[in-house]
N, CA and C of each residue as an Amber inpcrd file, in Angstrom:
protein
   324
   0.8340000  -1.1860000   0.0000000   0.0000000   0.0000000   0.0000000
   0.8760000   1.2450000   0.0000000   0.3180000   2.3260000  -0.5230000
   1.0510000   3.5760000  -0.6130000   1.0460000   4.3070000   0.7190000
   2.1330000   4.9900000   1.0020000   2.2310000   5.7650000   2.2440000
   1.3360000   6.9960000   2.2260000   0.9200000   7.4380000   1.0150000
   0.1380000   8.6740000   0.8900000  -1.3690000   8.4410000   0.9100000
  -1.8090000   7.2180000   0.8440000  -3.2410000   6.9210000   0.8780000
  -3.7780000   7.0940000   2.3000000  -5.0930000   7.0230000   2.4030000
  -5.7510000   7.1670000   3.6900000  -5.2400000   6.0940000   4.6570000
  -4.7490000   6.5280000   5.8160000  -4.2280000   5.6000000   6.8130000
  -2.7490000   5.3540000   6.6690000  -2.1000000   5.8730000   5.6060000
  -0.6640000   5.6800000   5.4110000   0.1370000   6.5890000   6.3300000
   1.4330000   6.3250000   6.4060000   2.2720000   7.1100000   7.3120000
   2.4610000   8.5530000   6.8400000   2.3630000   8.8160000   5.5330000
   2.5180000  10.1650000   4.9770000   1.2030000  10.7130000   4.4370000
   0.1150000  10.3620000   5.0820000  -1.2050000  10.8070000   4.6180000
  -1.3140000  12.3250000   4.7040000  -1.9450000  12.9160000   3.6690000
  -2.1440000  14.3580000   3.6200000  -3.3870000  14.6940000   4.4420000
  -3.1810000  15.3940000   5.5670000  -4.2940000  15.7030000   6.4540000
  -4.9620000  17.0220000   6.1130000  -4.2150000  17.9450000   5.5240000
  -4.7660000  19.2550000   5.2260000  -4.5180000  19.5840000   3.7530000
  -5.5330000  20.1150000   3.1170000  -5.4140000  20.5030000   1.7100000
  -5.0300000  21.9720000   1.5650000  -4.8590000  22.6710000   2.6750000
  -4.5690000  24.0940000   2.6160000  -3.1760000  24.3850000   2.0610000
  -2.1810000  23.6160000   2.4280000  -0.8090000  23.8740000   1.9690000
  -0.6810000  23.7300000   0.4440000  -1.1200000  22.6040000  -0.1470000
  -1.0100000  22.5100000  -1.6110000  -1.8760000  23.5400000  -2.3340000
  -3.0430000  23.8560000  -1.7390000  -3.9160000  24.8400000  -2.3660000
  -3.2770000  26.2290000  -2.3110000  -2.6510000  26.5820000  -1.2090000
  -1.9870000  27.8700000  -1.0760000  -0.7900000  27.9770000  -2.0230000
  -0.0080000  26.9170000  -2.1420000   1.1320000  26.9120000  -3.0620000
   0.6560000  27.0770000  -4.5050000  -0.4010000  26.3660000  -4.8750000
  -0.9520000  26.4810000  -6.2310000  -1.4760000  27.8840000  -6.4900000
  -2.1490000  28.4570000  -5.5070000  -2.6770000  29.8180000  -5.6420000
  -1.5530000  30.8360000  -5.8240000  -0.4960000  30.7200000  -5.0540000
   0.6380000  31.6430000  -5.1750000   1.3490000  31.4930000  -6.5270000
   1.4940000  30.2750000  -7.0010000   2.1290000  30.0590000  -8.3050000
   1.2630000  30.6250000  -9.4330000  -0.0350000  30.4220000  -9.3480000
  -0.9450000  30.9580000 -10.3720000  -0.9150000  32.4820000 -10.3720000
  -0.8550000  33.0840000  -9.1940000  -0.7880000  34.5400000  -9.0950000
   0.5120000  35.0650000  -9.7050000   1.6230000  34.3960000  -9.4320000
   2.9110000  34.8260000  -9.9680000   2.9310000  34.7270000 -11.4930000
   2.4040000  33.6650000 -12.0440000   2.3670000  33.4970000 -13.5030000
   1.4450000  34.5330000 -14.1390000   0.2760000  34.7560000 -13.5480000
  -0.6610000  35.7450000 -14.0950000  -0.0770000  37.1530000 -14.0200000
   0.6160000  37.4690000 -12.9370000   1.2400000  38.7860000 -12.7980000
   2.3220000  38.9850000 -13.8470000   3.1480000  37.9730000 -14.0660000
   4.2020000  38.0720000 -15.0810000   3.6000000  38.2630000 -16.4690000
   2.5450000  37.5290000 -16.7840000   1.8910000  37.6560000 -18.0840000
   1.3130000  39.0590000 -18.2680000   0.6570000  39.5730000 -17.2470000
   0.0620000  40.9070000 -17.3480000   1.1380000  41.9920000 -17.4660000
   2.2890000  41.7970000 -16.8230000   3.3830000  42.7550000 -16.9610000
   3.9050000  42.7870000 -18.3870000   4.0780000  41.6280000 -19.0010000
   4.5360000  41.5670000 -20.3930000   3.5020000  42.2090000 -21.3170000
   2.2320000  41.9480000 -21.0770000   1.1720000  42.5530000 -21.8820000
   1.1810000  44.0730000 -21.7290000   1.3710000  44.5600000 -20.5160000
   1.4320000  45.9990000 -20.2780000   2.6030000  46.6500000 -20.9870000
   3.7510000  45.9880000 -21.0020000   4.9230000  46.5210000 -21.6980000
   4.6670000  46.5670000 -23.2050000   4.0210000  45.5430000 -23.7410000
   3.7100000  45.5300000 -25.1760000   2.7570000  46.6670000 -25.5390000
   1.7490000  46.9070000 -24.7120000   0.8030000  47.9940000 -24.9830000
   1.5060000  49.3420000 -24.8870000   2.3570000  49.5180000 -23.8710000
   3.1070000  50.7740000 -23.7400000   3.9960000  51.0180000 -24.9510000
   4.6120000  49.9690000 -25.4660000   5.4830000  50.0980000 -26.6340000
   4.6960000  50.5180000 -27.8640000   3.5300000  49.9300000 -28.0610000
   2.7070000  50.2850000 -29.2160000   2.2350000  51.7340000 -29.1100000
   1.8080000  52.1520000 -27.9220000   1.3540000  53.5370000 -27.7400000
   2.5060000  54.5070000 -27.9660000   3.7000000  54.1730000 -27.4760000
   4.8590000  55.0320000 -27.6860000   5.1930000  55.1500000 -29.1740000
   5.1060000  54.0460000 -29.8990000   5.3640000  54.0810000 -31.3460000
   4.3390000  54.9590000 -32.0650000   3.0800000  54.8970000 -31.6550000
   2.0530000  55.7360000 -32.2720000   2.3290000  57.2020000 -31.9530000
   2.7450000  57.4880000 -30.7270000   3.0610000  58.8810000 -30.3650000
   4.2130000  59.4180000 -31.1980000   5.2570000  58.6330000 -31.3800000
   6.3880000  59.0590000 -32.2040000   5.9420000  59.2220000 -33.6510000
   5.0980000  58.3030000 -34.1160000   4.6040000  58.3510000 -35.4940000
   3.7980000  59.6180000 -35.7520000   2.9860000  60.0270000 -34.7940000
   2.1470000  61.2130000 -34.9970000   2.9380000  62.5110000 -34.8590000
   4.1080000  62.4710000 -34.2440000   4.9180000  63.6750000 -34.0690000
   5.8700000  63.9310000 -35.2360000   5.9250000  63.0080000 -36.2120000
   6.7910000  63.2130000 -37.3720000   6.3300000  64.4350000 -38.1440000
   7.2580000  65.0980000 -38.7810000   6.9320000  66.2770000 -39.5840000
   6.1570000  65.8410000 -40.8230000   4.9670000  66.3820000 -40.9780000
   4.1420000  66.0670000 -42.1420000   3.4190000  64.7350000 -42.0530000
   3.3840000  64.1290000 -40.8790000   2.7490000  62.8240000 -40.7360000
   1.2430000  62.9300000 -40.9300000   0.6720000  61.9050000 -41.5030000
  -0.7630000  61.8610000 -41.7340000  -1.1660000  62.3410000 -43.1080000
  -0.2080000  62.7420000 -43.9170000  -0.5240000  63.1910000 -45.2680000
  -0.3630000  62.0210000 -46.2350000  -0.7140000  62.2320000 -47.4800000
  -0.5460000  61.1710000 -48.4720000   0.9280000  60.8460000 -48.6880000
   1.7880000  61.8590000 -48.5710000   3.2120000  61.6370000 -48.7800000
   3.8580000  60.9010000 -47.6170000   3.4080000  61.1840000 -46.4030000
   3.9390000  60.5490000 -45.1900000   2.7870000  60.0280000 -44.3390000
   2.2130000  58.9010000 -44.7140000   1.0810000  58.3740000 -43.9350000
   1.5520000  57.8070000 -42.5910000   0.6080000  57.7220000 -41.6560000
   0.9140000  57.0930000 -40.3730000   1.2040000  55.6160000 -40.6070000
   2.0990000  55.0460000 -39.7990000   2.3570000  53.6140000 -39.8650000
   1.3210000  52.8250000 -39.0720000   0.6530000  53.4640000 -38.1490000
  -0.3700000  52.7960000 -37.3480000  -1.5980000  52.5010000 -38.2110000
  -2.3230000  51.4700000 -37.8290000  -3.5350000  51.1290000 -38.5680000
  -4.6120000  52.1750000 -38.3130000  -5.5870000  52.2290000 -39.2100000
  -6.6690000  53.1970000 -39.0600000  -7.4820000  52.9310000 -37.8010000
  -7.6530000  51.6550000 -37.4560000  -8.3960000  51.3080000 -36.2460000
  -7.7040000  51.7960000 -34.9850000  -6.3720000  51.6700000 -34.9460000
  -5.6210000  52.1380000 -33.7800000  -5.6520000  53.6600000 -33.6940000
  -5.5210000  54.3190000 -34.8280000  -5.5960000  55.7800000 -34.8340000
  -6.9690000  56.2630000 -34.3690000  -8.0150000  55.5630000 -34.7910000
  -9.3750000  55.9240000 -34.3900000  -9.5690000  55.6840000 -32.8930000
  -9.0250000  54.5860000 -32.3740000  -9.1620000  54.2750000 -30.9480000
  -8.4470000  55.3040000 -30.0820000  -7.3650000  55.8700000 -30.5980000
  -6.6170000  56.8690000 -29.8410000  -7.1080000  58.2880000 -30.1130000
  -8.1240000  58.4250000 -30.9570000  -8.6910000  59.7250000 -31.2530000
  -7.8230000  60.5640000 -32.1640000  -7.0060000  59.9270000 -32.9940000
  -6.0950000  60.6410000 -33.8770000  -6.4910000  60.5700000 -35.3390000
  -7.5580000  59.8490000 -35.6530000  -7.9580000  59.6910000 -37.0510000
  -8.8200000  60.8750000 -37.4540000  -8.2190000  61.7730000 -38.2080000
  -8.9620000  62.9250000 -38.7030000  -9.4990000  62.6390000 -40.0940000
 -10.1360000  63.6210000 -40.6960000 -10.6990000  63.4480000 -42.0230000
  -9.6620000  63.2520000 -43.1080000  -8.4890000  63.8640000 -42.9560000
  -7.4590000  63.7940000 -43.9790000  -6.2500000  62.9760000 -43.5580000
  -6.3690000  62.1620000 -42.5100000  -5.2130000  61.3750000 -42.0850000
  -5.2180000  60.0340000 -42.8100000  -4.0330000  59.5720000 -43.1070000
  -3.8720000  58.3200000 -43.8300000  -3.0930000  57.3600000 -42.9560000
  -3.5860000  56.1420000 -42.8470000  -2.9210000  55.1260000 -42.0380000
  -2.2060000  54.1100000 -42.8950000  -1.5210000  53.2090000 -42.2280000
  -0.7510000  52.1050000 -42.8250000   0.1980000  52.5960000 -43.9050000
   1.2430000  53.2790000 -43.4940000   2.2280000  53.8080000 -44.4190000
   3.3190000  52.8290000 -44.7840000   3.1110000  51.5570000 -44.5300000
   4.1130000  50.5750000 -44.8980000   4.1290000  50.3960000 -46.4050000
   5.3170000  50.2680000 -46.9550000   5.4610000  50.0960000 -48.3940000
   5.1000000  48.6610000 -48.7450000   4.1680000  48.4920000 -49.6460000
   3.7730000  47.1680000 -50.0900000   4.3540000  46.9310000 -51.4650000
   5.2150000  45.9410000 -51.5650000   5.8660000  45.6350000 -52.8280000
   5.0410000  44.5820000 -53.5400000   4.6340000  44.9000000 -54.7500000
   3.8920000  43.9380000 -55.5590000   4.7470000  43.5760000 -56.7620000
   4.7400000  42.3190000 -57.1510000   5.5640000  41.9400000 -58.3070000
   5.0370000  42.5960000 -59.5790000   5.9480000  43.1410000 -60.3230000
   5.5570000  43.7750000 -61.5840000   5.7670000  42.7950000 -62.7280000
   5.0900000  43.0420000 -63.7990000   5.2250000  42.1420000 -64.9480000
   6.4350000  42.5600000 -65.7690000   6.9350000  41.6200000 -66.5300000
   8.0310000  41.9500000 -67.4400000   9.3700000  41.4630000 -66.9380000
  10.4080000  42.1980000 -67.2980000  11.7680000  41.7510000 -67.0540000
  12.1410000  41.7440000 -65.5770000  11.5500000  42.6060000 -64.7730000
  11.8900000  42.6410000 -63.3470000  11.5390000  41.3290000 -62.6670000
  10.4210000  40.7260000 -63.0600000  10.0050000  39.4510000 -62.4750000
  10.9740000  38.3450000 -62.8610000  11.4230000  38.3690000 -64.1090000
  12.3710000  37.3620000 -64.5700000  13.7160000  37.5280000 -63.8640000
  14.1390000  38.7780000 -63.6440000  15.3850000  39.0190000 -62.9370000
  15.2910000  38.5620000 -61.4920000  14.1330000  38.7400000 -60.8920000
  13.9390000  38.3050000 -59.5170000  14.0430000  36.7880000 -59.4100000
  13.5200000  36.0720000 -60.3850000  13.6140000  34.6110000 -60.3770000
  15.0590000  34.1730000 -60.5400000  15.8260000  34.8790000 -61.3970000
  17.2340000  34.5470000 -61.5810000  18.0200000  34.7880000 -60.2940000
  17.7360000  35.9360000 -59.6410000  18.4340000  36.2580000 -58.3900000
  18.0870000  35.2590000 -57.3020000  16.8420000  34.7850000 -57.2780000
  16.4280000  33.8170000 -56.2710000  17.1610000  32.5100000 -56.4630000
  17.4240000  32.1580000 -57.6860000  18.1740000  30.9220000 -57.9590000
  19.6210000  31.0260000 -57.5590000  20.1660000  32.2250000 -57.5660000
  21.5620000  32.4390000 -57.1970000  21.7440000  32.5270000 -55.6830000
  20.6600000  32.6750000 -54.9570000  20.7470000  32.8150000 -53.4990000
  20.9820000  34.2370000 -53.0700000  20.6730000  35.2100000 -53.9320000
  20.8810000  36.6250000 -53.6130000  19.6990000  37.1330000 -52.8380000
Protein backbone atom coordinates (compact mmCIF):
# COMPACT_ATOMS: atom_id res chain seq x y z
CA UNK A 1 0.00 0.00 0.00
CA UNK A 2 1.05 3.58 -0.61
CA UNK A 3 2.23 5.76 2.24
CA UNK A 4 0.14 8.67 0.89
CA UNK A 5 -3.24 6.92 0.88
CA UNK A 6 -5.75 7.17 3.69
CA UNK A 7 -4.23 5.60 6.81
CA UNK A 8 -0.66 5.68 5.41
CA UNK A 9 2.27 7.11 7.31
CA UNK A 10 2.52 10.16 4.98
CA UNK A 11 -1.21 10.81 4.62
CA UNK A 12 -2.14 14.36 3.62
CA UNK A 13 -4.29 15.70 6.45
CA UNK A 14 -4.77 19.25 5.23
CA UNK A 15 -5.41 20.50 1.71
CA UNK A 16 -4.57 24.09 2.62
CA UNK A 17 -0.81 23.87 1.97
CA UNK A 18 -1.01 22.51 -1.61
CA UNK A 19 -3.92 24.84 -2.37
CA UNK A 20 -1.99 27.87 -1.08
CA UNK A 21 1.13 26.91 -3.06
CA UNK A 22 -0.95 26.48 -6.23
CA UNK A 23 -2.68 29.82 -5.64
CA UNK A 24 0.64 31.64 -5.18
CA UNK A 25 2.13 30.06 -8.31
CA UNK A 26 -0.95 30.96 -10.37
CA UNK A 27 -0.79 34.54 -9.09
CA UNK A 28 2.91 34.83 -9.97
CA UNK A 29 2.37 33.50 -13.50
CA UNK A 30 -0.66 35.75 -14.10
CA UNK A 31 1.24 38.79 -12.80
CA UNK A 32 4.20 38.07 -15.08
CA UNK A 33 1.89 37.66 -18.08
CA UNK A 34 0.06 40.91 -17.35
CA UNK A 35 3.38 42.75 -16.96
CA UNK A 36 4.54 41.57 -20.39
CA UNK A 37 1.17 42.55 -21.88
CA UNK A 38 1.43 46.00 -20.28
CA UNK A 39 4.92 46.52 -21.70
CA UNK A 40 3.71 45.53 -25.18
CA UNK A 41 0.80 47.99 -24.98
CA UNK A 42 3.11 50.77 -23.74
CA UNK A 43 5.48 50.10 -26.63
CA UNK A 44 2.71 50.28 -29.22
CA UNK A 45 1.35 53.54 -27.74
CA UNK A 46 4.86 55.03 -27.69
CA UNK A 47 5.36 54.08 -31.35
CA UNK A 48 2.05 55.74 -32.27
CA UNK A 49 3.06 58.88 -30.37
CA UNK A 50 6.39 59.06 -32.20
CA UNK A 51 4.60 58.35 -35.49
CA UNK A 52 2.15 61.21 -35.00
CA UNK A 53 4.92 63.67 -34.07
CA UNK A 54 6.79 63.21 -37.37
CA UNK A 55 6.93 66.28 -39.58
CA UNK A 56 4.14 66.07 -42.14
CA UNK A 57 2.75 62.82 -40.74
CA UNK A 58 -0.76 61.86 -41.73
CA UNK A 59 -0.52 63.19 -45.27
CA UNK A 60 -0.55 61.17 -48.47
CA UNK A 61 3.21 61.64 -48.78
CA UNK A 62 3.94 60.55 -45.19
CA UNK A 63 1.08 58.37 -43.94
CA UNK A 64 0.91 57.09 -40.37
CA UNK A 65 2.36 53.61 -39.86
CA UNK A 66 -0.37 52.80 -37.35
CA UNK A 67 -3.54 51.13 -38.57
CA UNK A 68 -6.67 53.20 -39.06
CA UNK A 69 -8.40 51.31 -36.25
CA UNK A 70 -5.62 52.14 -33.78
CA UNK A 71 -5.60 55.78 -34.83
CA UNK A 72 -9.37 55.92 -34.39
CA UNK A 73 -9.16 54.28 -30.95
CA UNK A 74 -6.62 56.87 -29.84
CA UNK A 75 -8.69 59.72 -31.25
CA UNK A 76 -6.09 60.64 -33.88
CA UNK A 77 -7.96 59.69 -37.05
CA UNK A 78 -8.96 62.92 -38.70
CA UNK A 79 -10.70 63.45 -42.02
CA UNK A 80 -7.46 63.79 -43.98
CA UNK A 81 -5.21 61.37 -42.09
CA UNK A 82 -3.87 58.32 -43.83
CA UNK A 83 -2.92 55.13 -42.04
CA UNK A 84 -0.75 52.11 -42.83
CA UNK A 85 2.23 53.81 -44.42
CA UNK A 86 4.11 50.57 -44.90
CA UNK A 87 5.46 50.10 -48.39
CA UNK A 88 3.77 47.17 -50.09
CA UNK A 89 5.87 45.63 -52.83
CA UNK A 90 3.89 43.94 -55.56
CA UNK A 91 5.56 41.94 -58.31
CA UNK A 92 5.56 43.78 -61.58
CA UNK A 93 5.23 42.14 -64.95
CA UNK A 94 8.03 41.95 -67.44
CA UNK A 95 11.77 41.75 -67.05
CA UNK A 96 11.89 42.64 -63.35
CA UNK A 97 10.01 39.45 -62.47
CA UNK A 98 12.37 37.36 -64.57
CA UNK A 99 15.39 39.02 -62.94
CA UNK A 100 13.94 38.31 -59.52
CA UNK A 101 13.61 34.61 -60.38
CA UNK A 102 17.23 34.55 -61.58
CA UNK A 103 18.43 36.26 -58.39
CA UNK A 104 16.43 33.82 -56.27
CA UNK A 105 18.17 30.92 -57.96
CA UNK A 106 21.56 32.44 -57.20
CA UNK A 107 20.75 32.81 -53.50
CA UNK A 108 20.88 36.62 -53.61
